[in-house]
Amino acid sequence: PVTPTLISVLFPAMAGSSKTPLYEASTQFKNWRYSSQNLAKVRSTLNAAAVAVIRNTFEADEPGSSSAVSFLTPDEELLLVRLYVSKIPQLCGFFRFPEEVEATAVSYLKRFYLKNTVMDWHPKNVMLTALFLATKTTNNPISLEAYTNNIPKTSPSDVLDLEFLVAQSLGFEFAVWHSHRALWGIWLDLQTVPNVPPERAASQSEVYDAALRHVRASRLSDAELIFTPSQIALASLSIASPALAAEWAETKLTPDSTNMTMLQGTLASIRVLIEAASQPVDVEAVRGVDLRLKLCKNPEKVVGSKAYLAKKAEEDRKAEEKRKRKGDAEKALADGDPFGDELAGRLVDYEDDDDDD
Amino acid sequence: MANRMNWLQGKTVRKNTPAGSHSRSSSTPQVQSTSSTIFGGGVKDPSGRITEYSSDDDQCPVCKSDKYLEKKLRLLVSSCYHKMCESCIDRLFTLGPAPCPICNKVLRKLAFTPQTFEDLGVEKEIAIRRRIAKEFNKRLEDFSNLREFNDYLEDVEDITFNLINDVDPAGTEARIAAYREANAALTLLNSQRDEAYILSLRQAEEQERKEKEARAEELRREEEEDRLERESGRREIIEKLERADGSNAAKVIQQTKRKQAEREASRKGVVPGKGAQALLRARMAAAAATAAMKDTPHIPFQDDYYAYDDMFVLQPVYVDPSSEAVRKDREGIMRAGGYQVEEAWERAVRSAVASLDLWPIDSSSDGLQTSNIDQGGDVIMSAA
C-alpha cells in the first residue's frame, strides 16, 4: 500500500505527480527505515547468524569448547551499543564538535550494529572510528593525530583499521537527516504562526532547550530508524510544551483529519521511546555483558589467537596464489605472445613481393 | 697564364666600398664585388625583398679560393649554370668570348648573373619557365573546349621539361620555333592584354593612393579651419567686450556664441551627411545578420523533487539566538564564503516539514513485507 502523502491529500490532482518528496529520495528513507518489529527481527537474525559462525570457529579451534561459552543475546548487544552511544556526546563535548557531528556519529554507530555484531567488533574502537568518520563527512574534519592524541590509550591504527569497515557497513551512505535541525526549523516556523506575539521566541527559550534535550535523548533510542526527523522533533517539542506543538501542527495539517489522528498516534509512540531512552543506563548490567563478551568474542578477530593466525595464514595463501597467477600472466606477456604458442609463426610475411613499393 | 699574371699584378681594380656604391635594391645587404664590371645588385626582384644567395663555404671550382682566402668572394653563375668567382670571370673573359673551363661552352662576360637560389637547378628551371611563359601565354578562353586547353598545357609542360633536363634540345627548340610562327598574332594579343591588365592595376593603386591623400588633406584643412574659427571667435568676444559697456557684457557673449554655433552647424551639416549614411548602412547590415540567426529557446532545468515549498513560507528574518553571532559578525570572520543565514533557515524549516505525514512502516500485519529486510535477514535489493 502506498502511504498517502500530504501532497496527495491537499492536491488530489497532483496525487499521481511524479515528483519525489525530498526526504523520500534520501538513502535514510530508502535503506535505513524499519518498523519496530522488523528491527527486532533484524537484530535477532544477525545475532543468530553470528553465534553460529563463532560457534563454528570455536569448534574448529577446539572441539567441544563452544558449549561452555555463553553467547550474547540481541538485547545484551543492544545494551552495550547503547552505552557506547551515550559516550559519544561526552567526547564531542570534549572536542567541541558541533551537534551535527555528534548526531551523525550516533547514527553511524547504530547503523553499523544493524549490519555487524558486537561479538565480532567491540564497540569501543568502532565508536571512535564512527566519530572520526562523522567529523569528515560533516565537513568538520580533524587531523588523526589531534584526535588520537587527546583520547587516552588510543593509537591511530585503532581508528584507521576499522574505518573502511564502518564505511562499508554503512553502504557508503553518509548523509543523515537529523531531528535537531528539524526542531530548529519548527522553532523558527513557530514565529510565522498567525497571531503570535513576537517576543514569544525570545522569552520561551527554555522550552526550546528542553525540547533539544529530548531530541538528544531520542538519539539513544531507535527512534530515528523508525520515524522521520520532523516527527521526532515535533514529539520532543510536545513533551516540552504540548500547546506549542499542537499550535504548530494545526497550521500544517487540518485539525480533524485522519492525518492529524495518525500524527498524534505517531507522536505518542515517539514519546514512549524518548521516555524509555531518558532512563539512565544500568552500569552493572553493562559491566556484566562486557565480561561475558571477553569470553565469547570471535577468536578470529582477536589478534594473536590460534584462529586469528589461521585466518591470516589462509588469507596470505590466497593472496599468494593470486599473485602467482598474475605473475604467470605477466610472464606470458613478456615472453612475447600473450595468446599462447598456437599463433607462433610470423604474423608478417617478409617474403611477400606483391607490393609495388 | 698571362691572364693570371695580370691578376697577380693587380690589374683588376677593386670596386668602391659598399658605402660609396648604391645598387638597385638598396634594402638588400650590400654585395661586395671584386670585379671591375658591375654585375648588378642582385636578383630580379623589384620589391627588393629577396637577397642574393651566398654561403660561408663558397668555393670557386676554378681557382679554389674561398672566403678565407678572399673575403669578398662572390660566385656568379654562367648561362651554362656553372659557378665562378668574379676574379676568374675577369681573368677568363675580359678579352672576349672564351670557353667555359668546366664544360667548354663558349661564353661572354655578360652571360654571368648573380645567384638567387641555393639550388642551381631551381635557378635554371625558373629562367626557363620565365622564358616559356613569355612565349606560350594562351588562356582557356582561346580554346574551344577544356580538353584542348589541357592538351596545350601538357605540350607546354613537355617542352619545359625537355629544356630543363636537356632532353633533345634541338628538337624542342624547333617545336618552340614552330609554335611561335603559328601563333605569333595570338601571342602578341595576349601579351598586350596582360600588359594592359598590369597597367590598369597600377593605375587603380595610384588612384586609391591619391584619394587617400586627398582625404587626409581635406581632414587637415578642416581641422585648420576649425582652429582658426575658434581663435577668431574668441578674439571677437574680447573685442566686443572691449567696445561694449559693462551692462551688456553677458548679452554680447551670448550673441556671439549663438552666431558662431550657427555658422558651425551650417558648415558641418554638409559633410557628415556622407558619414551618417555609411553608419546607417552598417547598422542595417548588423541588424540583418542578427535577425538571420535565431535564438535557441531556453529550456529551464527541472528536477523532479517535491521540496515541501507549499508547506512553509520563509520569513526574511527570524528571532534566532543560535545565529545571533554570525549575523552580527561584521567582518565576516565566522562566515565561509557564500554563507547566507537565510539558506540555513530554509534548510531547517524544510526539514521540519519534510515527510511530517510519512507514517512508520506497519509490519504487524503478516504477509506484507514493507521493509527492506526479508525473512533471512538479507537486504532486499530489487524492487520485485
XYZ file of C-alpha atoms in Angstrom:
741
model
C 0.000 0.000 0.000
C 1.214 3.436 -0.837
C 1.429 5.667 2.180
C -0.715 8.716 1.447
C 1.411 11.815 1.429
C 0.290 15.309 2.175
C 0.589 16.293 -1.405
C -1.920 13.675 -2.478
C -4.347 14.875 0.197
C -4.087 18.605 -0.291
C -3.724 18.471 -4.034
C -5.512 15.379 -5.282
C -4.859 16.452 -8.807
C -1.202 16.103 -8.152
C -1.601 12.769 -6.421
C -0.228 10.972 -9.411
C 2.544 13.506 -9.777
C 5.909 12.044 -10.446
C 7.714 14.420 -8.128
C 9.515 12.607 -5.355
C 9.401 14.261 -1.957
C 12.898 15.264 -0.988
C 13.102 13.077 2.107
C 11.879 10.063 0.229
C 14.741 10.483 -2.208
C 17.281 10.098 0.559
C 19.084 6.902 1.474
C 17.904 7.301 5.054
C 14.369 6.719 3.845
C 15.267 4.055 1.335
C 17.624 1.836 3.279
C 17.576 2.714 6.959
C 13.911 2.700 7.762
C 12.361 -0.135 9.760
C 9.339 -0.912 11.817
C 9.985 -1.841 15.437
C 9.132 -5.493 14.746
C 11.456 -5.538 11.769
C 14.190 -4.025 13.833
C 13.900 -6.735 16.432
C 13.842 -9.387 13.752
C 16.925 -7.987 12.060
C 18.817 -7.945 15.290
C 17.841 -11.433 16.272
C 18.690 -12.946 12.892
C 22.007 -11.135 12.879
C 22.751 -12.385 16.345
C 21.785 -15.952 15.495
C 23.958 -15.989 12.382
C 26.887 -14.527 14.271
C 26.559 -17.048 17.083
C 26.527 -19.887 14.561
C 29.674 -18.663 12.877
C 31.550 -18.054 16.082
C 30.474 -21.391 17.421
C 31.985 -22.994 14.330
C 35.207 -21.131 14.827
C 35.377 -22.310 18.422
C 34.712 -25.851 17.279
C 37.417 -25.651 14.640
C 39.829 -24.480 17.274
C 38.951 -26.937 19.955
C 36.061 -29.307 19.522
C 33.617 -29.208 22.390
C 34.648 -25.852 23.787
C 31.796 -23.934 22.322
C 29.150 -25.461 24.579
C 30.823 -23.842 27.572
C 30.652 -20.405 26.036
C 27.546 -18.358 26.619
C 26.961 -16.005 23.735
C 25.302 -12.628 23.994
C 21.644 -12.144 23.310
C 20.423 -9.399 20.989
C 19.185 -7.362 23.931
C 22.549 -7.517 25.622
C 24.214 -6.409 22.416
C 21.804 -3.519 22.216
C 22.613 -2.593 25.792
C 26.321 -2.430 25.099
C 25.807 -0.413 21.962
C 23.604 1.974 23.838
C 26.285 2.528 26.432
C 28.822 3.480 23.821
C 26.307 5.638 22.015
C 25.947 7.595 25.223
C 29.695 8.145 25.337
C 29.706 9.998 22.053
C 28.199 13.248 23.381
C 30.842 13.280 26.099
C 33.623 13.016 23.560
C 32.049 15.638 21.358
C 31.775 17.977 24.273
C 35.452 17.479 24.974
C 36.444 18.166 21.374
C 33.820 20.906 20.974
C 32.412 19.277 17.858
C 29.152 20.756 16.539
C 25.912 18.953 17.229
C 25.758 17.660 13.704
C 28.913 15.633 14.216
C 27.507 14.099 17.365
C 24.206 13.206 15.747
C 25.885 11.761 12.676
C 28.297 9.655 14.725
C 25.416 8.259 16.768
C 23.571 7.329 13.599
C 26.644 5.667 12.174
C 27.191 3.588 15.289
C 23.591 2.430 15.405
C 23.534 1.542 11.750
C 26.844 -0.272 11.996
C 25.417 -2.618 14.594
C 22.491 -3.401 12.359
C 24.947 -4.976 9.971
C 27.567 -6.349 12.330
C 27.627 -7.986 15.712
C 29.228 -6.846 18.926
C 30.984 -10.154 19.287
C 32.959 -9.511 16.136
C 33.752 -5.847 16.680
C 33.915 -4.306 20.096
C 32.019 -1.016 20.213
C 34.859 0.902 21.839
C 37.007 1.301 18.728
C 34.027 1.327 16.402
C 32.675 4.282 18.288
C 35.947 6.183 17.891
C 36.058 5.351 14.224
C 32.445 6.325 13.671
C 33.084 9.664 15.343
C 36.180 10.276 13.259
C 34.292 9.401 10.112
C 31.450 11.675 11.128
C 33.779 14.624 11.523
C 34.910 14.069 7.965
C 31.537 13.554 6.352
C 30.002 16.601 8.032
C 32.873 18.815 6.944
C 34.280 19.425 10.391
C 37.485 17.484 9.930
C 40.178 16.989 12.498
C 43.582 15.502 11.954
C 44.074 11.930 13.074
C 46.957 12.902 15.352
C 44.952 15.608 17.049
C 42.146 13.107 17.518
C 44.063 10.145 18.919
C 46.480 12.195 20.985
C 43.583 13.519 23.000
C 41.974 10.153 23.629
C 43.891 8.097 26.175
C 45.212 4.691 25.191
C 44.338 5.062 21.551
C 46.678 4.742 18.625
C 45.919 5.994 15.106
C 45.750 2.467 13.760
C 42.888 1.647 16.130
C 40.814 4.203 14.325
C 42.077 3.691 10.813
C 41.827 -0.080 10.707
C 38.096 -0.015 11.163
C 37.339 2.988 9.029
C 36.745 1.160 5.811
C 34.727 -1.492 7.557
C 32.463 1.129 9.082
C 32.065 2.916 5.766
C 31.262 -0.364 4.041
C 28.736 -1.363 6.667
C 27.005 1.955 6.160
C 26.829 1.168 2.474
C 28.841 4.329 1.943
C 25.675 6.278 2.633
C 26.977 9.068 4.789
C 24.239 11.694 4.613
C 21.883 11.642 7.575
C 18.787 13.784 8.207
C 18.710 14.902 11.823
C 15.947 15.855 14.192
C 17.768 18.672 15.927
C 17.701 20.628 12.676
C 14.006 19.873 12.294
C 13.458 21.133 15.824
C 15.237 24.363 14.983
C 13.058 24.652 11.914
C 9.896 24.167 13.952
C 11.059 26.811 16.384
C 11.676 29.273 13.530
C 8.436 28.405 11.830
C 6.501 28.964 15.065
C 7.208 32.643 14.581
C 5.075 32.609 11.434
C 2.012 31.194 13.154
C -0.753 33.792 12.876
C -1.418 35.953 15.893
C 1.811 35.055 17.574
C 3.322 37.632 19.935
C 6.809 38.408 18.585
C 8.537 38.199 21.941
C 7.490 34.672 22.492
C 10.516 33.217 20.781
C 12.856 35.183 22.994
C 11.002 34.629 26.238
C 10.342 30.933 25.849
C 13.857 29.807 25.065
C 13.702 27.306 27.956
C 11.040 25.450 26.042
C 13.415 25.166 23.141
C 16.229 23.969 25.358
C 14.027 21.353 26.962
C 12.878 20.115 23.580
C 16.506 19.915 22.453
C 17.319 17.788 25.484
C 14.568 15.416 24.478
C 15.912 15.258 20.948
C 19.278 14.310 22.354
C 17.674 11.647 24.478
C 15.881 10.286 21.437
C 19.248 9.624 19.878
C 19.840 6.914 22.428
C 16.736 5.114 21.238
C 15.773 3.540 17.948
C 13.512 6.446 17.039
C 15.483 7.570 14.018
C 15.298 4.103 12.489
C 11.516 4.079 12.617
C 10.247 7.667 12.413
C 11.109 10.733 10.348
C 13.202 13.521 11.846
C 10.356 16.025 11.693
C 8.109 13.691 13.683
C 10.762 13.138 16.334
C 11.312 16.881 16.618
C 7.624 17.560 16.972
C 7.343 14.852 19.585
C 10.205 16.359 21.569
C 8.523 19.736 21.439
C 5.260 18.188 22.527
C 6.918 16.859 25.661
C 8.396 20.270 26.410
C 5.274 22.249 25.532
C 2.216 20.389 24.242
C 0.408 23.661 23.498
C 3.060 24.980 21.147
C 3.402 21.662 19.388
C -0.323 21.430 18.825
C -0.445 25.021 17.614
C 2.218 24.390 15.033
C 0.850 21.040 13.924
C -2.529 22.605 13.299
C -1.015 25.021 10.802
C 0.474 22.129 8.868
C -2.292 19.550 8.939
C -6.001 20.186 9.107
C -7.101 19.653 12.731
C -9.740 16.994 12.435
C -8.428 14.911 9.601
C -7.242 11.318 9.689
C -3.762 12.645 9.114
C -3.907 14.529 12.367
C -5.008 11.497 14.327
C -2.316 9.396 12.772
C 0.217 12.078 13.594
C -0.902 12.141 17.208
C -0.557 8.388 17.381
C 2.940 8.582 15.961
C 3.927 11.299 18.353
C 2.670 9.230 21.240
C 4.858 6.280 20.205
C 7.870 8.520 19.919
C 7.188 9.989 23.335
C 7.212 6.495 24.794
C 10.575 5.809 23.185
C 12.031 9.051 24.440
C 10.819 8.372 27.963
C 12.439 4.966 27.867
C 15.672 6.364 26.499
C 15.841 9.022 29.143
C 16.297 6.417 31.855
C 19.923 6.122 32.855
C 21.848 3.084 31.740
C 22.254 0.229 34.212
C 26.031 0.252 34.555
C 26.181 -3.027 36.423
C 24.342 -4.883 33.727
C 26.612 -3.441 31.116
C 29.666 -4.443 33.048
C 28.371 -7.962 33.227
C 27.820 -8.002 29.491
C 31.285 -6.740 28.881
C 32.801 -9.504 30.964
C 30.897 -12.155 29.094
C 31.872 -10.525 25.845
C 35.507 -11.143 26.640
C 34.787 -14.843 26.670
C 32.549 -15.088 23.642
C 34.410 -12.844 21.320
C 35.037 -14.197 17.878
C 38.519 -15.662 18.150
C 39.254 -14.849 14.563
C 39.165 -11.182 15.369
C 41.331 -11.462 18.466
C 44.872 -10.666 17.478
C 47.271 -13.418 18.429
C 44.828 -16.265 18.927
C 45.089 -19.526 17.010
C 42.051 -18.836 14.892
C 43.299 -15.376 14.022
C 46.634 -16.680 12.892
C 44.985 -19.456 10.948
C 42.735 -16.986 9.220
C 45.640 -14.747 8.415
C 47.582 -17.669 7.023
C 44.607 -18.562 4.878
C 44.347 -15.048 3.546
C 48.045 -14.882 2.853
C 47.850 -18.101 0.938
C 45.038 -16.795 -1.194
C 46.897 -13.570 -1.883
C 49.996 -15.525 -2.810
C 48.038 -17.636 -5.238
C 46.576 -14.571 -6.845
C 49.971 -13.039 -7.180
C 51.340 -16.163 -8.748
C 48.562 -16.227 -11.273
C 49.173 -12.614 -12.131
C 52.880 -13.224 -12.371
C 52.276 -16.034 -14.830
C 50.134 -13.819 -16.957
C 52.767 -11.135 -16.952
C 55.477 -13.562 -17.801
C 53.485 -14.806 -20.743
C 53.058 -11.250 -21.906
C 56.733 -10.526 -21.535
C 57.688 -13.654 -23.457
C 56.112 -12.144 -26.486
C 52.954 -13.953 -27.270
C 50.129 -13.375 -24.764
C 47.829 -15.632 -26.681
C 49.940 -18.682 -26.200
C 52.020 -20.589 -28.694
C 49.345 -21.561 -31.134
C 49.791 -18.451 -33.181
C 53.524 -18.681 -33.178
C 54.845 -18.207 -36.629
C 55.273 -14.927 -38.343
C 52.341 -12.648 -38.421
C 54.091 -10.532 -41.044
C 55.268 -12.171 -44.247
C 58.543 -10.555 -45.158
C 58.931 -12.615 -48.304
C 55.894 -11.111 -49.875
C 56.882 -9.218 -53.037
C 53.456 -8.356 -54.237
C 53.588 -4.788 -53.065
C 54.522 -2.134 -55.537
C 56.624 -0.129 -53.151
C 98.947 32.264 -67.673
C 99.189 35.794 -68.859
C 95.778 36.416 -67.508
C 96.839 35.071 -64.263
C 99.811 37.315 -64.218
C 97.521 40.232 -64.891
C 95.557 39.296 -61.913
C 98.590 38.817 -59.801
C 99.833 42.137 -60.887
C 96.721 43.630 -59.539
C 95.343 44.893 -62.823
C 91.907 44.237 -61.591
C 90.559 47.280 -59.904
C 88.966 46.992 -56.539
C 85.470 48.274 -56.530
C 84.336 51.016 -54.189
C 83.354 50.107 -50.654
C 79.699 49.489 -50.097
C 79.256 52.922 -48.583
C 80.085 54.565 -51.845
C 78.197 52.382 -54.256
C 74.486 52.093 -54.483
C 72.690 49.248 -56.144
C 69.170 48.995 -57.431
C 67.933 47.136 -54.395
C 69.233 49.312 -51.616
C 67.483 47.421 -48.886
C 69.354 44.190 -49.622
C 72.686 43.594 -47.904
C 75.400 45.149 -49.971
C 77.153 42.680 -52.173
C 80.856 43.034 -52.111
C 82.185 42.701 -55.585
C 85.800 42.453 -56.611
C 85.339 42.880 -60.311
C 85.520 45.984 -62.386
C 82.243 45.155 -64.035
C 79.118 45.921 -62.217
C 77.154 42.688 -62.271
C 74.027 44.216 -60.976
C 72.836 44.473 -57.427
C 71.269 41.081 -57.343
C 68.176 39.248 -58.239
C 65.286 40.055 -60.472
C 63.004 41.183 -57.698
C 61.626 44.722 -57.900
C 60.386 44.778 -54.330
C 63.893 44.103 -53.095
C 62.953 41.520 -50.536
C 64.895 38.628 -51.998
C 68.633 38.722 -51.399
C 71.400 37.135 -53.329
C 72.420 33.673 -52.300
C 75.761 33.258 -50.648
C 77.192 30.765 -48.257
C 80.094 30.694 -45.851
C 81.653 27.712 -47.534
C 81.516 29.013 -51.079
C 84.459 27.882 -53.090
C 85.252 28.759 -56.660
C 85.576 25.466 -58.572
C 88.088 27.010 -60.924
C 90.640 28.704 -58.673
C 89.630 27.031 -55.436
C 89.697 30.217 -53.426
C 87.192 30.515 -50.625
C 86.014 33.051 -48.089
C 89.155 32.585 -46.065
C 91.497 33.433 -48.887
C 89.346 36.139 -50.359
C 86.854 37.739 -48.046
C 84.740 39.295 -50.704
C 84.333 36.106 -52.676
C 81.242 36.244 -54.842
C 80.278 33.400 -57.091
C 78.336 34.195 -60.244
C 76.513 31.787 -62.448
C 77.097 31.293 -66.148
C 74.475 30.616 -68.767
C 75.585 27.006 -68.724
C 74.908 27.035 -64.954
C 78.407 26.791 -63.686
C 79.655 28.902 -60.825
C 82.755 31.013 -60.891
C 84.230 33.722 -58.791
C 84.414 37.210 -60.174
C 88.188 37.220 -60.451
C 88.117 34.074 -62.558
C 85.453 35.572 -64.778
C 87.525 38.685 -65.235
C 90.599 36.675 -65.925
C 88.982 34.397 -68.464
C 86.525 36.559 -70.292
C 87.810 40.131 -70.303
C 89.468 39.673 -73.667
C 86.369 38.360 -75.334
C 84.392 35.159 -75.572
C 86.106 32.080 -74.198
C 85.171 28.507 -73.421
C 83.753 27.739 -70.001
C 86.516 25.991 -68.038
C 84.088 23.315 -66.866
C 82.012 22.474 -69.933
C 83.841 24.291 -72.727
C 80.765 26.105 -73.891
C 81.726 29.467 -75.373
C 80.620 32.268 -73.099
C 80.802 36.004 -72.944
C 81.357 38.006 -69.786
C 77.798 39.251 -69.885
C 76.500 35.697 -69.629
C 77.170 35.678 -65.895
C 74.473 36.573 -63.380
C 74.329 36.542 -59.592
C 72.726 33.575 -57.917
C 69.275 33.763 -56.318
C 68.629 30.241 -55.174
C 70.761 27.791 -53.342
C 69.942 25.102 -55.863
C 71.171 25.900 -59.355
C 68.620 23.523 -60.760
C 65.956 25.806 -59.414
C 67.655 28.788 -60.997
C 67.729 27.057 -64.320
C 64.142 25.967 -64.102
C 62.958 29.410 -63.177
C 64.828 31.029 -66.004
C 63.446 28.515 -68.481
C 59.903 28.881 -67.205
C 60.143 32.621 -67.358
C 61.124 32.367 -70.983
C 58.434 29.815 -71.836
C 55.773 31.883 -70.106
C 56.599 34.743 -72.433
C 56.273 32.559 -75.483
C 53.307 30.437 -74.508
C 50.633 32.624 -72.997
C 47.336 31.248 -74.212
C 44.381 31.070 -71.844
C 41.293 28.911 -71.504
C 39.207 31.393 -73.461
C 41.405 30.872 -76.522
C 40.324 27.263 -76.887
C 37.045 25.741 -77.918
C 36.922 23.214 -75.122
C 38.681 22.218 -71.929
C 40.252 19.147 -73.456
C 42.176 21.167 -75.985
C 43.358 23.575 -73.328
C 44.637 20.695 -71.254
C 46.419 19.241 -74.235
C 48.043 22.578 -74.885
C 49.153 22.824 -71.282
C 50.587 19.358 -71.451
C 52.561 20.242 -74.533
C 53.915 23.338 -72.855
C 54.951 21.346 -69.841
C 56.540 18.751 -72.021
C 58.639 21.381 -73.750
C 59.606 22.896 -70.449
C 60.626 19.529 -69.089
C 62.748 18.842 -72.103
C 64.513 22.132 -71.824
C 65.163 21.768 -68.133
C 66.501 18.262 -68.377
C 68.323 18.766 -71.657
C 66.237 16.199 -73.438
C 66.506 16.682 -77.184
C 67.310 20.407 -77.029
C 67.420 20.880 -80.759
C 64.072 19.241 -81.364
C 62.492 21.175 -78.544
C 63.795 24.453 -79.847
C 62.359 23.531 -83.206
C 58.985 22.939 -81.610
C 59.144 26.290 -79.907
C 60.014 27.989 -83.153
C 57.203 26.242 -84.963
C 54.723 27.246 -82.303
C 55.943 30.831 -82.396
C 55.372 31.085 -86.124
C 51.959 29.526 -85.960
C 50.669 31.628 -83.112
C 52.527 34.894 -83.364
C 49.446 37.047 -83.614
C 47.594 35.415 -80.734
C 50.670 35.506 -78.527
C 51.124 39.168 -79.244
C 47.495 39.867 -78.462
C 47.683 38.027 -75.193
C 50.861 39.711 -74.111
C 49.371 43.079 -74.874
C 46.313 42.196 -72.856
C 48.485 41.132 -69.907
C 50.402 44.345 -70.060
C 47.226 46.355 -70.184
C 45.958 44.492 -67.146
C 49.102 45.175 -65.157
C 48.918 48.788 -66.159
C 45.325 49.111 -65.075
C 46.177 47.548 -61.724
C 48.936 50.025 -61.206
C 46.666 52.865 -62.151
C 43.992 51.719 -59.714
C 46.582 51.637 -56.978
C 47.674 55.127 -57.876
C 44.101 56.288 -57.812
C 43.499 54.879 -54.357
C 46.635 56.406 -53.023
C 45.663 59.769 -54.406
C 42.214 59.534 -52.882
C 43.617 58.684 -49.507
C 45.943 61.604 -49.692
C 43.149 63.903 -50.751
C 41.013 62.791 -47.833
C 43.850 63.282 -45.386
C 44.427 66.694 -46.865
C 40.756 67.517 -46.537
C 40.751 66.475 -42.904
C 43.774 68.563 -42.138
C 42.257 71.549 -43.820
C 39.075 71.198 -41.821
C 40.932 70.985 -38.564
C 42.875 74.064 -39.510
C 39.690 75.914 -40.328
C 38.107 74.858 -37.066
C 41.034 76.142 -35.128
C 41.031 79.434 -36.939
C 37.301 79.786 -36.362
C 37.640 79.222 -32.684
C 40.512 81.661 -32.451
C 38.626 84.350 -34.322
C 35.546 83.702 -32.249
C 37.442 84.237 -29.054
C 39.038 87.359 -30.383
C 35.641 88.639 -31.431
C 34.249 88.216 -27.980
C 37.158 90.042 -26.443
C 36.876 92.921 -28.921
C 33.147 93.195 -28.454
C 33.614 93.251 -24.724
C 36.201 95.976 -25.050
C 33.894 98.088 -27.147
C 30.669 97.419 -25.344
C 29.868 98.797 -21.926
C 29.688 96.630 -18.841
C 25.957 96.034 -18.645
C 25.649 94.237 -21.953
C 28.657 92.009 -21.412
C 26.701 88.833 -20.856
C 24.344 89.597 -23.740
C 27.226 90.278 -26.068
C 28.874 86.986 -25.212
C 25.630 85.145 -25.744
C 25.052 86.735 -29.131
C 28.481 85.959 -30.438
C 28.310 82.424 -29.203
C 24.992 81.888 -30.946
C 26.300 83.252 -34.222
C 29.311 81.003 -34.012
C 27.198 77.936 -33.337
C 25.023 78.712 -36.327
C 27.975 79.061 -38.589
C 29.438 75.797 -37.387
C 26.186 73.956 -37.786
C 25.751 75.198 -41.341
C 29.220 74.057 -42.238
C 29.065 70.732 -40.506
C 25.639 69.988 -41.879
C 27.062 69.371 -45.324
C 29.849 66.972 -44.589
C 28.517 64.436 -42.096
C 25.761 63.510 -44.497
C 28.063 61.055 -46.143
C 29.333 59.678 -42.834
C 25.834 59.275 -41.467
C 24.734 57.312 -44.488
C 27.610 54.918 -44.153
C 26.837 54.441 -40.476
C 23.202 53.763 -41.237
C 24.094 51.169 -43.809
C 26.464 49.443 -41.394
C 23.827 49.301 -38.690
C 21.229 47.848 -41.026
C 23.647 45.173 -42.110
C 24.349 44.213 -38.500
C 20.633 44.058 -37.697
C 20.027 41.807 -40.660
C 22.799 39.494 -39.543
C 21.396 39.042 -36.044
C 17.878 38.550 -37.342
C 19.093 35.757 -39.553
C 20.467 33.837 -36.543
C 17.594 32.668 -34.366
C 17.952 32.405 -30.630
C 17.549 28.871 -29.309
C 14.747 28.699 -26.784
C 15.798 28.406 -23.190
C 14.761 25.134 -21.561
C 14.993 25.527 -17.812
C 16.410 22.669 -15.811
C 13.693 20.852 -13.966
C 14.273 18.286 -11.321
C 11.539 16.072 -10.024
C 11.674 16.752 -6.299
C 8.807 17.951 -4.227
C 10.574 20.204 -1.769
C 7.677 20.963 0.565
C 7.591 24.553 -0.625
C 3.860 24.741 -0.167
C 4.123 23.853 3.495
C 6.060 26.854 4.707
C 6.758 30.486 3.984
C 10.263 31.595 4.718
C 10.417 34.896 6.581
C 13.134 37.408 5.838
C 14.200 37.468 9.463
C 13.703 35.301 12.485
C 14.390 35.723 16.170
C 17.167 33.199 16.377
C 19.690 33.244 19.216
C 21.795 30.491 17.687
C 22.654 32.549 14.634
C 22.945 35.833 16.512
C 26.731 35.858 16.481
C 27.066 35.001 12.825
C 24.575 37.647 11.787
C 26.219 40.316 13.890
C 29.674 39.486 12.620
C 30.571 42.491 10.509
C 33.948 41.441 9.235
C 32.649 38.064 8.273
C 35.270 36.218 10.267
C 32.859 33.470 11.134
C 31.274 33.104 7.753
C 32.583 30.929 4.996
C 32.455 32.342 1.508
C 28.887 32.456 0.274
C 27.288 31.643 3.596
C 23.853 33.120 3.988
C 21.923 32.565 7.158
C 18.703 32.554 5.130
C 19.824 29.344 3.483
C 20.462 27.725 6.863
C 16.992 28.791 7.994
C 15.410 27.468 4.854
C 17.096 24.097 5.265
C 15.945 23.893 8.882
C 12.341 24.787 8.133
C 12.286 22.421 5.196
C 13.485 19.529 7.300
C 10.893 20.495 9.934
C 8.060 19.877 7.494
C 9.698 17.126 5.489
C 7.595 13.987 5.450
C 5.682 15.004 8.542
C 2.957 12.685 7.330
C 5.116 9.718 6.454
C 3.712 7.105 8.795
C 6.032 4.394 10.101
C 6.041 1.008 8.462
C 3.341 -1.210 9.796
C 4.581 -4.771 9.682
C 2.329 -6.128 12.367
C 0.048 -7.422 9.619
C 1.545 -10.589 8.250
C 2.483 -11.206 4.691
C 3.003 -7.557 3.894
C 6.694 -7.089 3.676
C 7.105 -3.370 3.697
C 10.621 -3.232 4.977
C 13.663 -3.987 3.000
C 14.785 -6.911 5.101
C 13.407 -10.282 4.150
C 12.953 -13.449 6.210
C 16.550 -14.472 6.252
C 17.751 -11.092 7.383
C 19.091 -10.233 3.969
C 18.549 -6.847 2.397
C 16.026 -6.908 -0.421
C 17.719 -5.085 -3.232
C 15.401 -5.461 -6.177
C 12.024 -3.809 -6.379
C 10.350 -7.032 -7.425
